[in-house]
mmCIF file of C-alpha atoms (C1' of nucleotides) in Angstrom:
data_model
loop_
_atom_site.group_PDB
_atom_site.id
_atom_site.type_symbol
_atom_site.label_atom_id
_atom_site.label_comp_id
_atom_site.label_asym_id
_atom_site.label_seq_id
_atom_site.Cartn_x
_atom_site.Cartn_y
_atom_site.Cartn_z
ATOM 1 C CA MET A 60 169.414 -10.697 91.799
ATOM 2 C CA PRO A 61 170.754 -7.682 90.395
ATOM 3 C CA ASP A 62 168.604 -4.651 89.782
ATOM 4 C CA SER A 63 169.385 -2.090 87.203
ATOM 5 C CA LYS A 64 166.577 0.566 88.598
ATOM 6 C CA PRO A 65 167.582 3.174 91.274
ATOM 7 C CA PRO A 66 166.045 1.891 94.465
ATOM 8 C CA GLY A 67 162.713 4.513 94.567
ATOM 9 C CA SER A 68 161.426 3.169 91.837
ATOM 10 C CA PRO A 69 159.684 0.641 92.232
ATOM 11 C CA ARG A 70 159.158 -1.422 88.748
ATOM 12 C CA ARG A 71 155.598 -1.999 87.478
ATOM 13 C CA SER A 72 156.211 -5.568 87.671
ATOM 14 C CA ASP A 73 157.067 -6.148 91.193
ATOM 15 C CA THR A 74 153.318 -5.799 91.854
ATOM 16 C CA THR A 75 152.542 -8.412 89.694
ATOM 17 C CA ARG A 76 155.311 -10.807 90.856
ATOM 18 C CA THR A 77 154.795 -10.544 94.655
ATOM 19 C CA ALA A 78 150.675 -10.952 93.552
ATOM 20 C CA ILE A 79 151.996 -13.967 91.870
ATOM 21 C CA LEU A 80 153.866 -15.677 94.668
ATOM 22 C CA ASP A 81 150.798 -14.952 97.190
ATOM 23 C CA ALA A 82 148.705 -17.029 95.191
ATOM 24 C CA ALA A 83 151.422 -19.704 95.023
ATOM 25 C CA ARG A 84 151.935 -19.900 98.618
ATOM 26 C CA GLU A 85 148.109 -19.821 99.132
ATOM 27 C CA ARG A 86 147.314 -22.568 96.381
ATOM 28 C CA PHE A 87 150.368 -24.743 96.719
ATOM 29 C CA ALA A 88 149.239 -24.534 100.960
ATOM 30 C CA ALA A 89 145.281 -25.413 99.723
ATOM 31 C CA ASP A 90 145.804 -28.095 97.315
ATOM 32 C CA GLY A 91 149.596 -29.427 97.115
ATOM 33 C CA TYR A 92 151.822 -29.418 94.172
ATOM 34 C CA GLU A 93 150.109 -31.233 90.965
ATOM 35 C CA ARG A 94 147.161 -29.643 92.596
ATOM 36 C CA ALA A 95 148.054 -26.278 92.450
ATOM 37 C CA THR A 96 147.852 -25.369 88.530
ATOM 38 C CA ILE A 97 149.055 -21.978 86.937
ATOM 39 C CA ARG A 98 146.325 -21.509 85.680
ATOM 40 C CA ALA A 99 144.009 -21.612 88.682
ATOM 41 C CA ILE A 100 147.043 -19.244 91.126
ATOM 42 C CA ALA A 101 147.356 -16.678 87.462
ATOM 43 C CA ARG A 102 143.707 -16.801 87.835
ATOM 44 C CA ASP A 103 143.705 -15.453 91.407
ATOM 45 C CA ALA A 104 145.999 -13.724 91.192
ATOM 46 C CA SER A 105 144.196 -11.759 87.933
ATOM 47 C CA ILE A 106 146.686 -12.351 85.627
ATOM 48 C CA ASP A 107 147.054 -14.137 82.668
ATOM 49 C CA PRO A 108 148.918 -17.587 83.256
ATOM 50 C CA SER A 109 151.837 -16.869 80.431
ATOM 51 C CA MET A 110 153.221 -14.307 82.783
ATOM 52 C CA VAL A 111 153.500 -16.670 85.288
ATOM 53 C CA MET A 112 156.211 -18.816 83.119
ATOM 54 C CA ARG A 113 157.275 -15.796 81.839
ATOM 55 C CA TYR A 114 158.403 -14.765 85.268
ATOM 56 C CA TYR A 115 159.322 -17.934 86.471
ATOM 57 C CA GLY A 116 160.169 -19.799 83.548
ATOM 58 C CA SER A 117 158.143 -23.031 84.985
ATOM 59 C CA LYS A 118 155.898 -24.274 87.366
ATOM 60 C CA GLU A 119 158.704 -25.812 89.398
ATOM 61 C CA GLY A 120 161.269 -22.495 89.145
ATOM 62 C CA LEU A 121 157.294 -20.784 90.799
ATOM 63 C CA PHE A 122 157.106 -23.101 93.791
ATOM 64 C CA ALA A 123 161.023 -22.522 94.317
ATOM 65 C CA ALA A 124 160.223 -18.896 94.489
ATOM 66 C CA ALA A 125 157.318 -19.001 97.001
ATOM 67 C CA VAL A 126 158.617 -21.299 99.698
ATOM 68 C CA ALA A 127 162.080 -18.874 99.037
ATOM 69 C CA VAL A 128 161.708 -17.142 101.817
ATOM 70 C CA ASP A 129 163.216 -16.537 105.212
ATOM 71 C CA LEU A 130 161.566 -17.067 108.105
ATOM 72 C CA LYS A 131 163.142 -14.709 110.783
ATOM 73 C CA LEU A 132 164.379 -16.408 114.163
ATOM 74 C CA PRO A 133 164.732 -15.135 117.053
ATOM 75 C CA ASP A 134 167.555 -15.994 119.503
ATOM 76 C CA LEU A 135 166.272 -18.440 121.909
ATOM 77 C CA THR A 136 169.992 -18.838 122.684
ATOM 78 C CA ALA A 137 169.601 -16.494 125.611
ATOM 79 C CA LEU A 138 166.935 -17.928 126.984
ATOM 80 C CA PRO A 139 167.017 -19.420 130.814
ATOM 81 C CA ARG A 140 167.287 -23.459 129.853
ATOM 82 C CA GLU A 141 163.931 -24.281 131.405
ATOM 83 C CA GLU A 142 162.062 -21.557 129.517
ATOM 84 C CA ILE A 143 163.521 -23.398 125.891
ATOM 85 C CA GLY A 144 160.540 -25.578 125.385
ATOM 86 C CA ARG A 145 157.624 -23.448 126.438
ATOM 87 C CA ALA A 146 159.963 -21.022 124.027
ATOM 88 C CA LEU A 147 160.124 -23.325 120.889
ATOM 89 C CA VAL A 148 156.254 -24.430 120.928
ATOM 90 C CA THR A 149 155.577 -20.996 120.803
ATOM 91 C CA HIS A 150 157.484 -19.852 117.950
ATOM 92 C CA PHE A 151 156.847 -22.647 115.748
ATOM 93 C CA LEU A 152 153.106 -22.001 116.303
ATOM 94 C CA ASP A 153 153.719 -18.145 115.610
ATOM 95 C CA MET A 154 155.514 -19.489 112.315
ATOM 96 C CA TRP A 155 152.784 -21.662 111.123
ATOM 97 C CA GLU A 156 149.605 -19.239 111.358
ATOM 98 C CA GLU A 157 151.621 -16.271 110.496
ATOM 99 C CA ASN A 158 152.229 -17.495 107.294
ATOM 100 C CA GLU A 159 150.985 -20.023 104.936
ATOM 101 C CA VAL A 160 155.129 -21.018 103.279
ATOM 102 C CA LEU A 161 155.012 -23.308 106.139
ATOM 103 C CA THR A 162 151.551 -25.543 105.723
ATOM 104 C CA ALA A 163 152.635 -24.740 101.127
ATOM 105 C CA LEU A 164 155.778 -26.712 102.633
ATOM 106 C CA LEU A 165 154.619 -29.324 104.429
ATOM 107 C CA ARG A 166 152.077 -30.401 101.584
ATOM 108 C CA VAL A 167 154.063 -30.170 98.903
ATOM 109 C CA GLY A 168 157.086 -32.123 100.557
ATOM 110 C CA VAL A 169 155.260 -35.039 101.563
ATOM 111 C CA THR A 170 154.988 -35.783 97.256
ATOM 112 C CA ASN A 171 157.884 -33.825 95.933
ATOM 113 C CA GLU A 172 162.052 -34.226 96.922
ATOM 114 C CA ALA A 173 162.705 -30.008 96.673
ATOM 115 C CA GLY A 174 159.919 -29.212 99.574
ATOM 116 C CA ALA A 175 160.565 -32.185 102.031
ATOM 117 C CA GLU A 176 164.836 -31.046 101.352
ATOM 118 C CA ARG A 177 163.466 -27.327 102.052
ATOM 119 C CA MET A 178 161.469 -28.132 104.857
ATOM 120 C CA GLN A 179 164.043 -30.678 106.360
ATOM 121 C CA GLY A 180 166.857 -27.999 105.505
ATOM 122 C CA ILE A 181 164.820 -25.522 107.796
ATOM 123 C CA PHE A 182 163.979 -27.938 110.673
ATOM 124 C CA ARG A 183 167.469 -27.608 110.693
ATOM 125 C CA ASP A 184 169.078 -24.185 110.532
ATOM 126 C CA GLN A 185 165.921 -23.623 113.295
ATOM 127 C CA LEU A 186 166.796 -26.124 115.412
ATOM 128 C CA LEU A 187 170.130 -27.263 115.661
ATOM 129 C CA PRO A 188 171.635 -23.692 116.885
ATOM 130 C CA VAL A 189 169.165 -24.215 119.859
ATOM 131 C CA ALA A 190 169.666 -27.965 121.138
ATOM 132 C CA ARG A 191 173.666 -27.144 120.650
ATOM 133 C CA THR A 192 172.745 -24.716 123.495
ATOM 134 C CA VAL A 193 171.348 -26.739 125.638
ATOM 135 C CA CYS A 194 172.300 -30.130 125.282
ATOM 136 C CA PRO A 195 174.110 -31.847 127.118
ATOM 137 C CA ASP A 196 176.230 -34.203 125.336
ATOM 138 C CA PRO A 197 176.886 -32.671 121.795
ATOM 139 C CA GLU A 198 176.251 -36.080 120.023
ATOM 140 C CA GLN A 199 173.081 -36.329 120.481
ATOM 141 C CA VAL A 200 172.400 -33.099 119.454
ATOM 142 C CA PRO A 201 170.934 -33.867 115.786
ATOM 143 C CA ALA A 202 168.591 -36.429 117.520
ATOM 144 C CA ARG A 203 167.943 -34.298 120.322
ATOM 145 C CA ALA A 204 166.406 -31.994 117.456
ATOM 146 C CA ALA A 205 165.033 -34.435 115.482
ATOM 147 C CA LEU A 206 163.012 -35.431 118.085
ATOM 148 C CA CYS A 207 161.815 -32.228 119.085
ATOM 149 C CA SER A 208 160.756 -31.711 114.728
ATOM 150 C CA THR A 209 158.527 -35.177 114.608
ATOM 151 C CA GLN A 210 156.356 -33.884 117.786
ATOM 152 C CA LEU A 211 156.673 -30.533 116.392
ATOM 153 C CA LEU A 212 155.646 -31.012 112.934
ATOM 154 C CA GLY A 213 153.332 -34.516 114.586
ATOM 155 C CA LEU A 214 151.470 -30.873 115.893
ATOM 156 C CA ALA A 215 151.422 -28.857 112.693
ATOM 157 C CA LEU A 216 150.155 -31.465 110.602
ATOM 158 C CA THR A 217 147.023 -32.817 112.448
ATOM 159 C CA ARG A 218 146.361 -29.582 113.052
ATOM 160 C CA TYR A 219 146.653 -27.230 109.751
ATOM 161 C CA VAL A 220 146.765 -29.375 107.126
ATOM 162 C CA LEU A 221 144.769 -32.845 108.337
ATOM 163 C CA ARG A 222 142.973 -31.272 110.599
ATOM 164 C CA PHE A 223 142.264 -33.749 112.824
ATOM 165 C CA PRO A 224 138.967 -32.425 114.674
ATOM 166 C CA PRO A 225 140.105 -32.843 118.273
ATOM 167 C CA VAL A 226 143.445 -31.404 117.879
ATOM 168 C CA VAL A 227 141.844 -27.987 115.986
ATOM 169 C CA THR A 228 139.741 -27.709 119.107
ATOM 170 C CA LEU A 229 142.116 -27.955 121.088
ATOM 171 C CA PRO A 230 143.225 -24.237 122.226
ATOM 172 C CA ARG A 231 146.849 -22.152 121.786
ATOM 173 C CA GLU A 232 147.674 -22.494 125.399
ATOM 174 C CA GLU A 233 146.569 -25.703 125.756
ATOM 175 C CA ALA A 234 148.900 -27.389 122.989
ATOM 176 C CA VAL A 235 151.725 -25.703 124.461
ATOM 177 C CA ALA A 236 150.611 -26.306 127.921
ATOM 178 C CA TRP A 237 151.218 -29.863 126.583
ATOM 179 C CA LEU A 238 153.856 -29.610 124.517
ATOM 180 C CA ALA A 239 156.496 -27.437 125.952
ATOM 181 C CA PRO A 240 157.903 -30.008 128.593
ATOM 182 C CA THR A 241 158.096 -32.741 125.908
ATOM 183 C CA VAL A 242 159.918 -30.314 123.922
ATOM 184 C CA GLN A 243 161.956 -29.544 126.841
ATOM 185 C CA ARG A 244 162.867 -33.025 128.117
ATOM 186 C CA TYR A 245 163.591 -34.011 124.338
ATOM 187 C CA LEU A 246 166.490 -31.173 124.530
ATOM 188 C CA THR A 247 167.164 -31.590 128.461
ATOM 189 C CA ALA A 248 166.197 -34.448 129.749
ATOM 190 C CA PRO A 249 169.430 -36.728 130.255
ATOM 191 C CA HIS A 250 169.216 -40.080 127.507
ATOM 192 C CA PRO A 251 166.839 -42.714 128.470
ATOM 193 C CA MET B 136 130.929 -59.139 98.887
ATOM 194 C CA PRO B 137 128.676 -61.703 97.352
ATOM 195 C CA ASP B 138 130.224 -65.088 96.425
ATOM 196 C CA SER B 139 128.895 -67.336 94.086
ATOM 197 C CA LYS B 140 131.198 -69.813 93.797
ATOM 198 C CA PRO B 141 131.851 -72.328 95.954
ATOM 199 C CA PRO B 142 134.984 -71.389 98.473
ATOM 200 C CA GLY B 143 137.197 -74.325 97.337
ATOM 201 C CA SER B 144 137.343 -72.603 93.350
ATOM 202 C CA PRO B 145 139.443 -69.370 93.672
ATOM 203 C CA ARG B 146 138.136 -67.192 90.390
ATOM 204 C CA ARG B 147 141.273 -66.639 88.515
ATOM 205 C CA SER B 148 140.356 -63.200 88.219
ATOM 206 C CA ASP B 149 141.338 -63.057 92.245
ATOM 207 C CA THR B 150 145.176 -63.297 91.531
ATOM 208 C CA THR B 151 145.068 -60.681 88.966
ATOM 209 C CA ARG B 152 142.802 -58.405 91.633
ATOM 210 C CA THR B 153 145.163 -58.609 94.664
ATOM 211 C CA ALA B 154 148.227 -57.767 92.526
ATOM 212 C CA ILE B 155 146.538 -54.505 91.711
ATOM 213 C CA LEU B 156 145.576 -54.380 95.308
ATOM 214 C CA ASP B 157 149.360 -54.661 95.732
ATOM 215 C CA ALA B 158 150.571 -52.493 93.425
ATOM 216 C CA ALA B 159 148.526 -49.373 93.887
ATOM 217 C CA ARG B 160 148.932 -49.278 97.491
ATOM 218 C CA GLU B 161 152.379 -49.283 96.605
ATOM 219 C CA ARG B 162 151.851 -46.640 94.565
ATOM 220 C CA PHE B 163 150.202 -44.637 96.275
ATOM 221 C CA ALA B 164 152.606 -44.986 99.018
ATOM 222 C CA ALA B 165 155.146 -43.631 96.719
ATOM 223 C CA ASP B 166 153.959 -41.504 95.135
ATOM 224 C CA GLY B 167 150.944 -39.805 96.373
ATOM 225 C CA TYR B 168 147.261 -39.775 95.424
ATOM 226 C CA GLU B 169 147.587 -37.943 91.790
ATOM 227 C CA ARG B 170 151.307 -39.159 90.564
ATOM 228 C CA ALA B 171 150.521 -42.245 90.996
ATOM 229 C CA THR B 172 149.047 -43.216 87.587
ATOM 230 C CA ILE B 173 145.895 -45.986 87.109
ATOM 231 C CA ARG B 174 148.632 -46.708 83.459
ATOM 232 C CA ALA B 175 152.039 -46.757 86.537
ATOM 233 C CA ILE B 176 149.727 -48.985 89.211
ATOM 234 C CA ALA B 177 148.234 -51.669 86.131
ATOM 235 C CA ARG B 178 152.524 -51.902 84.801
ATOM 236 C CA ASP B 179 153.873 -52.896 88.428
ATOM 237 C CA ALA B 180 150.715 -55.815 88.545
ATOM 238 C CA SER B 181 151.061 -56.845 84.356
ATOM 239 C CA ILE B 182 148.379 -56.017 83.688
ATOM 240 C CA ASP B 183 145.876 -53.755 81.441
ATOM 241 C CA PRO B 184 144.904 -50.582 82.100
ATOM 242 C CA SER B 185 141.369 -51.403 81.292
ATOM 243 C CA MET B 186 141.213 -54.089 83.912
ATOM 244 C CA VAL B 187 142.228 -51.972 86.899
ATOM 245 C CA MET B 188 139.034 -49.484 85.563
ATOM 246 C CA ARG B 189 136.923 -52.972 84.722
ATOM 247 C CA TYR B 190 137.682 -53.854 88.418
ATOM 248 C CA TYR B 191 137.730 -50.997 90.621
ATOM 249 C CA GLY B 192 135.148 -48.723 87.800
ATOM 250 C CA SER B 193 137.626 -45.453 88.866
ATOM 251 C CA LYS B 194 140.630 -43.999 90.268
ATOM 252 C CA GLU B 195 138.972 -42.863 93.975
ATOM 253 C CA GLY B 196 137.337 -46.713 93.568
ATOM 254 C CA LEU B 197 140.794 -48.121 93.509
ATOM 255 C CA PHE B 198 142.746 -46.065 96.251
ATOM 256 C CA ALA B 199 139.826 -46.816 98.508
ATOM 257 C CA ALA B 200 139.541 -50.630 97.783
ATOM 258 C CA ALA B 201 143.376 -50.861 98.457
ATOM 259 C CA VAL B 202 143.338 -49.060 101.847
ATOM 260 C CA ALA B 203 139.855 -50.412 102.968
ATOM 261 C CA VAL B 204 141.879 -53.371 105.007
ATOM 262 C CA ASP B 205 141.200 -53.476 108.579
ATOM 263 C CA LEU B 206 144.211 -53.522 110.521
ATOM 264 C CA LYS B 207 144.495 -56.064 113.574
ATOM 265 C CA LEU B 208 144.803 -54.271 117.301
ATOM 266 C CA PRO B 209 145.932 -55.556 119.597
ATOM 267 C CA ASP B 210 144.062 -56.107 123.003
ATOM 268 C CA LEU B 211 146.124 -52.772 124.578
ATOM 269 C CA THR B 212 143.305 -52.336 127.216
ATOM 270 C CA ALA B 213 144.422 -55.427 129.398
ATOM 271 C CA LEU B 214 147.951 -53.620 130.303
ATOM 272 C CA PRO B 215 149.098 -52.377 133.185
ATOM 273 C CA ARG B 216 148.167 -48.499 133.317
ATOM 274 C CA GLU B 217 152.430 -47.724 133.751
ATOM 275 C CA GLU B 218 153.383 -49.563 130.381
ATOM 276 C CA ILE B 219 150.544 -48.181 128.285
ATOM 277 C CA GLY B 220 153.224 -45.507 126.559
ATOM 278 C CA ARG B 221 155.930 -47.840 125.577
ATOM 279 C CA ALA B 222 152.861 -50.313 124.539
ATOM 280 C CA LEU B 223 151.477 -47.677 121.965
ATOM 281 C CA VAL B 224 154.596 -45.967 120.326
ATOM 282 C CA THR B 225 155.774 -50.413 119.904
ATOM 283 C CA HIS B 226 152.582 -51.290 118.149
ATOM 284 C CA PHE B 227 152.409 -47.985 115.796
ATOM 285 C CA LEU B 228 155.709 -48.880 115.069
ATOM 286 C CA ASP B 229 154.468 -51.943 114.067
ATOM 287 C CA MET B 230 151.771 -51.245 112.331
ATOM 288 C CA TRP B 231 153.489 -48.584 109.403
ATOM 289 C CA GLU B 232 156.347 -50.876 109.496
ATOM 290 C CA GLU B 233 154.136 -54.077 108.459
ATOM 291 C CA ASN B 234 152.018 -52.441 106.082
ATOM 292 C CA GLU B 235 152.964 -49.530 102.482
ATOM 293 C CA VAL B 236 148.569 -49.119 103.489
ATOM 294 C CA LEU B 237 149.047 -46.195 106.957
ATOM 295 C CA THR B 238 151.329 -44.565 103.817
ATOM 296 C CA ALA B 239 149.713 -44.653 101.053
ATOM 297 C CA LEU B 240 147.172 -42.847 103.315
ATOM 298 C CA LEU B 241 149.826 -40.317 104.468
ATOM 299 C CA ARG B 242 150.764 -39.501 101.580
ATOM 300 C CA VAL B 243 147.282 -38.983 99.692
ATOM 301 C CA GLY B 244 145.194 -37.801 103.037
ATOM 302 C CA VAL B 245 147.692 -34.633 103.020
ATOM 303 C CA THR B 246 145.626 -33.560 99.765
ATOM 304 C CA ASN B 247 143.053 -35.779 99.513
ATOM 305 C CA GLU B 248 140.090 -35.281 101.423
ATOM 306 C CA ALA B 249 138.837 -38.976 101.685
ATOM 307 C CA GLY B 250 142.542 -40.265 103.004
ATOM 308 C CA ALA B 251 142.280 -37.495 105.899
ATOM 309 C CA GLU B 252 139.241 -38.861 107.217
ATOM 310 C CA ARG B 253 139.903 -42.581 106.788
ATOM 311 C CA MET B 254 143.500 -41.420 108.921
ATOM 312 C CA GLN B 255 141.870 -40.134 110.972
ATOM 313 C CA GLY B 256 139.301 -42.416 111.640
ATOM 314 C CA ILE B 257 141.846 -44.854 112.557
ATOM 315 C CA PHE B 258 143.517 -42.976 114.837
ATOM 316 C CA ARG B 259 139.929 -42.886 116.639
ATOM 317 C CA ASP B 260 139.218 -46.198 116.805
ATOM 318 C CA GLN B 261 142.930 -47.661 118.451
ATOM 319 C CA LEU B 262 143.176 -44.304 120.467
ATOM 320 C CA LEU B 263 140.208 -43.601 122.101
ATOM 321 C CA PRO B 264 139.302 -47.040 123.423
ATOM 322 C CA VAL B 265 142.437 -47.054 125.236
ATOM 323 C CA ALA B 266 142.879 -43.625 126.330
ATOM 324 C CA ARG B 267 139.574 -44.251 128.387
ATOM 325 C CA THR B 268 140.810 -46.893 130.487
ATOM 326 C CA VAL B 269 143.390 -44.814 131.562
ATOM 327 C CA CYS B 270 142.359 -40.805 131.406
ATOM 328 C CA PRO B 271 141.586 -39.610 134.653
ATOM 329 C CA ASP B 272 138.473 -37.422 133.558
ATOM 330 C CA PRO B 273 136.790 -38.976 130.984
ATOM 331 C CA GLU B 274 135.969 -35.444 129.632
ATOM 332 C CA GLN B 275 139.255 -34.720 128.366
ATOM 333 C CA VAL B 276 140.008 -38.451 126.738
ATOM 334 C CA PRO B 277 139.520 -36.934 123.180
ATOM 335 C CA ALA B 278 141.839 -34.053 123.390
ATOM 336 C CA ARG B 279 144.514 -36.537 125.219
ATOM 337 C CA ALA B 280 144.050 -38.806 122.225
ATOM 338 C CA ALA B 281 144.557 -36.281 120.207
ATOM 339 C CA LEU B 282 147.611 -35.445 121.443
ATOM 340 C CA CYS B 283 148.997 -38.858 121.230
ATOM 341 C CA SER B 284 148.151 -39.148 117.840
ATOM 342 C CA THR B 285 150.147 -35.657 116.749
ATOM 343 C CA GLN B 286 153.441 -38.025 118.591
ATOM 344 C CA LEU B 287 153.143 -40.596 116.888
ATOM 345 C CA LEU B 288 152.223 -38.964 113.539
ATOM 346 C CA GLY B 289 154.730 -37.180 114.058
ATOM 347 C CA LEU B 290 157.176 -39.991 113.967
ATOM 348 C CA ALA B 291 155.619 -41.633 111.473
ATOM 349 C CA LEU B 292 155.785 -38.347 109.126
ATOM 350 C CA THR B 293 159.896 -37.602 109.475
ATOM 351 C CA ARG B 294 160.313 -41.454 109.694
ATOM 352 C CA TYR B 295 158.576 -42.744 106.914
ATOM 353 C CA VAL B 296 157.017 -40.069 104.475
ATOM 354 C CA LEU B 297 159.919 -36.304 104.741
ATOM 355 C CA ARG B 298 162.883 -39.473 105.749
ATOM 356 C CA PHE B 299 164.736 -36.711 108.226
ATOM 357 C CA PRO B 300 168.287 -38.442 107.880
ATOM 358 C CA PRO B 301 168.485 -38.278 111.901
ATOM 359 C CA VAL B 302 164.970 -39.574 112.413
ATOM 360 C CA VAL B 303 165.617 -42.338 110.107
ATOM 361 C CA THR B 304 168.378 -42.786 111.508
ATOM 362 C CA LEU B 305 167.462 -43.303 115.017
ATOM 363 C CA PRO B 306 166.987 -46.915 116.096
ATOM 364 C CA ARG B 307 163.966 -48.297 116.922
ATOM 365 C CA GLU B 308 164.646 -48.933 120.801
ATOM 366 C CA GLU B 309 165.305 -45.861 120.415
ATOM 367 C CA ALA B 310 162.469 -43.756 118.765
ATOM 368 C CA VAL B 311 160.275 -45.856 121.605
ATOM 369 C CA ALA B 312 162.709 -45.398 124.889
ATOM 370 C CA TRP B 313 161.905 -41.272 123.529
ATOM 371 C CA LEU B 314 158.442 -41.127 123.221
ATOM 372 C CA ALA B 315 157.009 -43.865 125.269
ATOM 373 C CA PRO B 316 157.197 -41.223 127.915
ATOM 374 C CA THR B 317 155.819 -38.294 125.907
ATOM 375 C CA VAL B 318 152.513 -40.246 125.266
ATOM 376 C CA GLN B 319 151.886 -42.176 128.918
ATOM 377 C CA ARG B 320 152.495 -38.135 129.791
ATOM 378 C CA TYR B 321 149.791 -37.628 127.168
ATOM 379 C CA LEU B 322 147.483 -40.299 128.409
ATOM 380 C CA THR B 323 147.771 -39.876 131.996
ATOM 381 C CA ALA B 324 149.526 -37.070 133.684
ATOM 382 C CA PRO B 325 147.068 -34.918 135.251
ATOM 383 C CA HIS B 326 146.194 -31.596 133.800
ATOM 384 C CA PRO B 327 149.540 -29.181 133.436
ATOM 385 C "C1'" DG C 218 154.686 -6.330 78.962
ATOM 386 C "C1'" DT C 219 150.443 -8.607 78.086
ATOM 387 C "C1'" DC C 220 147.413 -11.433 75.694
ATOM 388 C "C1'" DT C 221 145.733 -15.459 71.947
ATOM 389 C "C1'" DA C 222 146.933 -19.068 69.854
ATOM 390 C "C1'" DT C 223 148.595 -23.406 70.238
ATOM 391 C "C1'" DA C 224 151.716 -27.033 70.300
ATOM 392 C "C1'" DA C 225 152.945 -31.497 73.157
ATOM 393 C "C1'" DT C 226 151.903 -34.792 76.588
ATOM 394 C "C1'" DT C 227 149.396 -37.276 79.703
ATOM 395 C "C1'" DC C 228 145.988 -38.828 81.862
ATOM 396 C "C1'" DG C 229 141.015 -41.013 83.307
ATOM 397 C "C1'" DA C 230 137.674 -43.039 81.200
ATOM 398 C "C1'" DT C 231 134.952 -45.808 77.367
ATOM 399 C "C1'" DA C 232 133.788 -48.478 73.318
ATOM 400 C "C1'" DG C 233 133.836 -52.929 71.527
ATOM 401 C "C1'" DA C 234 136.452 -56.559 69.211
ATOM 402 C "C1'" DC C 235 137.944 -60.896 70.453
ATOM 403 C "C1'" DG D 33 137.981 -61.831 80.899
ATOM 404 C "C1'" DT D 34 141.495 -59.719 78.137
ATOM 405 C "C1'" DC D 35 143.131 -57.028 75.110
ATOM 406 C "C1'" DT D 36 143.586 -52.201 71.140
ATOM 407 C "C1'" DA D 37 142.000 -48.117 70.131
ATOM 408 C "C1'" DT D 38 140.473 -44.193 71.219
ATOM 409 C "C1'" DC D 39 137.806 -40.151 73.272
ATOM 410 C "C1'" DG D 40 137.489 -36.010 75.844
ATOM 411 C "C1'" DA D 41 139.780 -33.136 79.274
ATOM 412 C "C1'" DA D 42 143.630 -31.002 81.490
ATOM 413 C "C1'" DT D 43 148.119 -29.766 81.715
ATOM 414 C "C1'" DT D 44 152.721 -27.633 80.762
ATOM 415 C "C1'" DA D 45 155.013 -24.695 78.592
ATOM 416 C "C1'" DT D 46 156.237 -22.627 74.020
ATOM 417 C "C1'" DA D 47 155.402 -18.977 69.690
ATOM 418 C "C1'" DG D 48 154.186 -14.617 68.499
ATOM 419 C "C1'" DA D 49 151.038 -10.992 67.338
ATOM 420 C "C1'" DC D 50 150.083 -5.897 69.383
#
DNA sequence: GTCTATAATTCGATAGAC
DNA sequence: GTCTATCGAATTATAGAC
């Protein structure tokens, strides 16, 4: 964290570091934790495998650094109640498509505790505040946010990871049109 | 498949074979493909690792055999239209809880092509016939079945694999009450 | 900072005695 | 059928020259 150099002088290693992290995200997203080897990541980044160890200490450290980006969350709490479902689905599709971090986290989290916990933290941080502003009963907020996560993660799983053909084929607008009412209902409808 | 022995005489190896498959399902479900080692599976089954190779040839062969059980599918096509959502959610929760095969398939399928294809086949075989009987437009059947798979697999992912606490805590009846209308809508509601 | 060389494990798979 | 022994390959991680 502490940077002893003045702001205007980027260290030479910075470009190497980001190249490593980019390659790591790509490999973790494509292959999962075990099959994404340090050697392959280093090869993708056009550097020596030992540099990865030098910079990030271990494979676990590399993974932690690769997924330690904070995903910008637009303020959805100001939206009208009726639009929250559509806004959430759209926002999450944006997040999955603009970044490989979430795909990497999902592929790794399925067999890696650290990945699962981080994925859980992201969904908690993003869904709970929204749920709090629209849920009728504060006591139901965690359960309703959790229900939303099942639908949103299920879409990501089948579309970006398992790649079920009918889900991959589904146009983005159509997916939004179908899922938005579901998320809307999980958040705002009376308890069934 | 061909059994040269008379029906009344179980081969001695049969008990060993099923012990191996049981242990394999457990390990694949808990650890995924890479981390479930043949040695660990053999240790769980209290036999020698070389026996696994002798019986199943390779690790891939073992996995294929472990997940090659046919899941009995009750006939849901005879149900009244209005109950199909609840019946499907209940049926899938039963399948996930009575058997480790689906958890193993999901954990493996995320990083293994063979697992992903088998998972896709199961959902296709189970959902398409049901969707065909209740969908208004035959052309929309694959998309609507796919939408159901996103919600059902999302529940399984967060509840049985990632183990999000609020989803794990959710009582089974409550999960059914929330998801049933979703699945019902994906199958029978007019295109949004 | 970068690279070579290699240590130390671990795994899947094989050969062969009994 | 069962087990011992081991091969060959791949991995993470380290030590040290330049």
